[in-house]
């Protein structure tokens, strides 16, 4: 079983649902550090919600403080460009937090 991690930050963007020819769907959430506004080198992290979890982002808005639970998924793929490796932060749950972080 994959280890589950948590990240708390500020919602930067909620992307539209992408549907692929295979029927697979995904939706990305971009989160930033709380200190992004004052940081010289801000961090933006993309979390991917897959299949039925896409609906978990309904109602999530830019600027909200949120906590995301996620797993790190890695895979390799042999394609036209040769062997490639991919890493996804697969989101499992998102929780909007109050201003005090609870």
C-alpha positions as a Markdown table, in Angstrom:
| # | Residue | x | y | z |
|---|---|---|---|---|
| 1 | Unk | 0.0 | 0.0 | 0.0 |
| 2 | Unk | 1.2 | 3.5 | -0.9 |
| 3 | Unk | 2.2 | 5.9 | 1.8 |
| 4 | Unk | -0.2 | 8.8 | 2.2 |
| 5 | Unk | 1.1 | 12.4 | 2.6 |
| 6 | Unk | -0.6 | 15.7 | 3.4 |
| 7 | Unk | 0.1 | 19.2 | 2.1 |
| 8 | Unk | -1.4 | 22.4 | 3.4 |
| 9 | Unk | -1.4 | 25.5 | 1.2 |
| 10 | Unk | -3.4 | 28.0 | -0.7 |
| 11 | Unk | -5.4 | 27.1 | -3.8 |
| 12 | Unk | -3.8 | 28.8 | -6.9 |
| 13 | Unk | -6.0 | 27.2 | -9.6 |
| 14 | Unk | -8.6 | 24.4 | -10.2 |
| 15 | Unk | -8.3 | 23.1 | -13.8 |
| 16 | Unk | -11.1 | 21.8 | -15.9 |
| 17 | Unk | -11.7 | 18.1 | -16.2 |
| 18 | Unk | -9.8 | 16.3 | -18.9 |
| 19 | Unk | -11.3 | 13.3 | -20.6 |
| 20 | Unk | -9.2 | 11.0 | -22.8 |
| 21 | Unk | -10.2 | 8.7 | -25.6 |
| 22 | Unk | -10.0 | 5.7 | -23.2 |
| 23 | Unk | -12.6 | 7.3 | -21.0 |
| 24 | Unk | -10.1 | 8.1 | -18.3 |
| 25 | Unk | -10.7 | 11.5 | -16.6 |
| 26 | Unk | -8.5 | 13.7 | -14.5 |
| 27 | Unk | -8.6 | 17.2 | -12.9 |
| 28 | Unk | -5.6 | 19.1 | -11.6 |
| 29 | Unk | -5.4 | 21.3 | -8.5 |
| 30 | Unk | -2.5 | 23.8 | -8.2 |
| 31 | Unk | -1.5 | 24.7 | -4.7 |
| 32 | Unk | 1.0 | 27.3 | -3.5 |
| 33 | Unk | 2.8 | 27.9 | -0.2 |
| 34 | Unk | 1.2 | 30.3 | 2.1 |
| 35 | Unk | 4.2 | 32.5 | 1.8 |
| 36 | Unk | 4.1 | 32.6 | -2.1 |
| 37 | Unk | 3.2 | 36.3 | -2.2 |
| 38 | Unk | 6.4 | 37.3 | -0.4 |
| 39 | Unk | 8.7 | 34.6 | -1.6 |
| 40 | Unk | 11.3 | 35.3 | -4.3 |
| 41 | Unk | 11.0 | 31.7 | -5.6 |
| 42 | Unk | 7.4 | 30.6 | -4.9 |
| 43 | Unk | 6.5 | 26.9 | -5.1 |
| 44 | Unk | 3.4 | 25.7 | -7.0 |
| 45 | Unk | 2.5 | 22.1 | -6.7 |
| 46 | Unk | 0.1 | 20.2 | -9.0 |
| 47 | Unk | -2.1 | 17.5 | -7.5 |
| 48 | Unk | -4.0 | 15.2 | -9.8 |
| 49 | Unk | -7.5 | 14.0 | -9.0 |
| 50 | Unk | -8.4 | 10.9 | -11.1 |
| 51 | Unk | -11.7 | 9.4 | -12.2 |
| 52 | Unk | -14.5 | 9.8 | -9.5 |
| 53 | Unk | -12.3 | 12.0 | -7.4 |
| 54 | Unk | -12.6 | 14.8 | -10.0 |
| 55 | Unk | -15.8 | 15.8 | -8.3 |
| 56 | Unk | -14.0 | 16.5 | -5.0 |
| 57 | Unk | -12.8 | 19.8 | -6.5 |
| 58 | Unk | -16.4 | 21.1 | -7.2 |
| 59 | Unk | -16.7 | 24.3 | -5.1 |
| 60 | Unk | -13.0 | 24.7 | -4.4 |
| 61 | Unk | -11.9 | 28.2 | -5.2 |
| 62 | Unk | -8.7 | 30.2 | -5.7 |
| 63 | Unk | -7.4 | 31.8 | -2.6 |
| 64 | Unk | -8.9 | 29.2 | -0.2 |
| 65 | Unk | -6.6 | 27.5 | 2.3 |
| 66 | Unk | -6.8 | 23.8 | 1.9 |
| 67 | Unk | -5.2 | 20.5 | 2.9 |
| 68 | Unk | -4.7 | 17.7 | 0.3 |
| 69 | Unk | -4.1 | 14.1 | 1.1 |
| 70 | Unk | -2.1 | 12.4 | -1.7 |
| 71 | Unk | 0.0 | 9.4 | -2.7 |
| 72 | Unk | 3.1 | 9.6 | -4.9 |
| 73 | Unk | 2.8 | 7.4 | -8.0 |
| 74 | Unk | 5.6 | 6.7 | -10.4 |
| 75 | Unk | 5.7 | 4.7 | -13.6 |
| 76 | Unk | 7.8 | 4.2 | -16.7 |
| 77 | Unk | 6.7 | 4.2 | -20.3 |
| 78 | Unk | 8.3 | 3.2 | -23.5 |
| 79 | Unk | 7.2 | 5.5 | -26.3 |
| 80 | Unk | 8.3 | 7.3 | -29.4 |
| 81 | Unk | 10.9 | 9.3 | -27.4 |
| 82 | Unk | 12.3 | 6.2 | -25.8 |
| 83 | Unk | 12.0 | 5.2 | -22.1 |
| 84 | Unk | 10.4 | 7.9 | -20.0 |
| 85 | Unk | 9.6 | 8.1 | -16.3 |
| 86 | Unk | 6.6 | 9.9 | -14.8 |
| 87 | Unk | 5.7 | 10.9 | -11.2 |
| 88 | Unk | 2.2 | 12.0 | -10.2 |
| 89 | Unk | 0.9 | 13.4 | -6.9 |
| 90 | Unk | -2.4 | 11.5 | -6.9 |
| 91 | Unk | -4.8 | 13.4 | -4.7 |
| 92 | Unk | -7.2 | 11.3 | -2.6 |
| 93 | Unk | -9.0 | 14.0 | -0.6 |
| 94 | Unk | -9.2 | 17.8 | -0.2 |
| 95 | Unk | -10.4 | 19.7 | 2.8 |
| 96 | Unk | -11.0 | 23.5 | 2.9 |
| 97 | Unk | -9.6 | 25.0 | 6.1 |
| 98 | Unk | -10.8 | 27.9 | 8.1 |
| 99 | Unk | -8.5 | 31.0 | 8.4 |
| 100 | Unk | -7.1 | 29.6 | 11.7 |
| 101 | Unk | -6.0 | 26.4 | 9.9 |
| 102 | Unk | -8.7 | 24.0 | 11.3 |
